[in-house]
Amino acid sequence: FMESIRYDYVSSCGDGVCDIRGGEGCGSCSSDCLLPTHCNIVLNDWTTGYYDQTVYGMVFDVTVGSRDLYFYDLGVVAIESTNAKVYLKIGSYTSSTNLLDWTEVFDGTITPSSYQATIDFSSSRFYAPAGSTVAFYISFGTGANFVFTDTDNFLNNSDVSVQSGTLTSQHSGDAGNDFPEFVASERYFMESIRYDYV
């Protein structure tokens, strides 16, 4: 006859082993997990961005390369402190505008310094299988705050490729479970996305 046992594995940050599957990563355990061995970043050098009173955020797709990833951090460009929400889902943002189909990974206040702010969701990082498309939706609580660009800033590397997206009006939730109205397409996310390797 067969017996089964349950083994509950507990990772131990600080033991010198980066246990990605156990919940550790560069965002949650920097003493064990190091860039670029266990994680990486895609970023661009921006010089000119735009903001508009009617723009509260944007949706865009990211194509994942040949490695499984955990997304855990966004660098954004913002004018002032505000509430921010971030949602992710597998598949293109065009496949569903119902936020019930998305995973909320961040809901909190961001405070930019020199127009740059970090949105850290390492405690609820998002799994992205190799070869998948992952949709990002970033929503700010105030208009004239989210900064974007209208030219391709080549935010890509061998792991991820960030596609052009669509700007949104209103804060997430102000339109119920659906996306707010789209304002303009063919716009580009600025700054950075961080991820762990699986």
mmCIF file with all atom_site columns, N, CA and C in Angstrom, residues 34-40 67 197:
data_model
loop_
_atom_site.group_PDB
_atom_site.id
_atom_site.type_symbol
_atom_site.label_atom_id
_atom_site.label_alt_id
_atom_site.label_comp_id
_atom_site.label_asym_id
_atom_site.label_entity_id
_atom_site.label_seq_id
_atom_site.pdbx_PDB_ins_code
_atom_site.Cartn_x
_atom_site.Cartn_y
_atom_site.Cartn_z
_atom_site.occupancy
_atom_site.B_iso_or_equiv
_atom_site.pdbx_formal_charge
_atom_site.auth_seq_id
_atom_site.auth_comp_id
_atom_site.auth_asym_id
_atom_site.auth_atom_id
_atom_site.pdbx_PDB_model_num
ATOM 1  N N  . LEU A 1 34  ? 20.673 38.086 -6.625  1.00 0.00 ? 34  LEU A N  1
ATOM 2  C CA . LEU A 1 34  ? 21.449 39.182 -7.190  1.00 0.00 ? 34  LEU A CA 1
ATOM 3  C C  . LEU A 1 34  ? 21.189 39.372 -8.674  1.00 0.00 ? 34  LEU A C  1
ATOM 4  N N  . LEU A 1 35  ? 21.222 40.614 -9.104  1.00 0.00 ? 35  LEU A N  1
ATOM 5  C CA . LEU A 1 35  ? 21.149 40.973 -10.519 1.00 0.00 ? 35  LEU A CA 1
ATOM 6  C C  . LEU A 1 35  ? 22.554 40.841 -11.099 1.00 0.00 ? 35  LEU A C  1
ATOM 7  N N  . PRO A 1 36  ? 22.785 40.296 -12.251 1.00 0.00 ? 36  PRO A N  1
ATOM 8  C CA . PRO A 1 36  ? 21.834 39.732 -13.201 1.00 0.00 ? 36  PRO A CA 1
ATOM 9  C C  . PRO A 1 36  ? 21.698 38.203 -13.135 1.00 0.00 ? 36  PRO A C  1
ATOM 10 N N  . THR A 1 37  ? 22.221 37.593 -12.087 1.00 0.00 ? 37  THR A N  1
ATOM 11 C CA . THR A 1 37  ? 22.175 36.131 -11.992 1.00 0.00 ? 37  THR A CA 1
ATOM 12 C C  . THR A 1 37  ? 20.758 35.612 -11.795 1.00 0.00 ? 37  THR A C  1
ATOM 13 N N  . HIS A 1 38  ? 20.024 36.226 -10.887 1.00 0.00 ? 38  HIS A N  1
ATOM 14 C CA . HIS A 1 38  ? 18.695 35.731 -10.521 1.00 0.00 ? 38  HIS A CA 1
ATOM 15 C C  . HIS A 1 38  ? 17.558 36.610 -11.021 1.00 0.00 ? 38  HIS A C  1
ATOM 16 N N  . CYS A 1 39  ? 17.864 37.780 -11.538 1.00 0.00 ? 39  CYS A N  1
ATOM 17 C CA . CYS A 1 39  ? 16.823 38.713 -11.967 1.00 0.00 ? 39  CYS A CA 1
ATOM 18 C C  . CYS A 1 39  ? 17.416 39.668 -12.990 1.00 0.00 ? 39  CYS A C  1
ATOM 19 N N  . ASN A 1 40  ? 16.551 40.525 -13.530 1.00 0.00 ? 40  ASN A N  1
ATOM 20 C CA . ASN A 1 40  ? 17.032 41.501 -14.497 1.00 0.00 ? 40  ASN A CA 1
ATOM 21 C C  . ASN A 1 40  ? 16.063 42.665 -14.554 1.00 0.00 ? 40  ASN A C  1
ATOM 22 N N  . ARG A 1 67  ? 12.485 32.473 -21.295 1.00 0.00 ? 67  ARG A N  1
ATOM 23 C CA . ARG A 1 67  ? 12.594 32.066 -19.888 1.00 0.00 ? 67  ARG A CA 1
ATOM 24 C C  . ARG A 1 67  ? 11.329 32.447 -19.132 1.00 0.00 ? 67  ARG A C  1
ATOM 25 N N  . TYR A 1 197 ? 14.086 35.635 -12.539 1.00 0.00 ? 197 TYR A N  1
ATOM 26 C CA . TYR A 1 197 ? 14.112 34.419 -13.359 1.00 0.00 ? 197 TYR A CA 1
ATOM 27 C C  . TYR A 1 197 ? 13.573 33.254 -12.548 1.00 0.00 ? 197 TYR A C  1
#
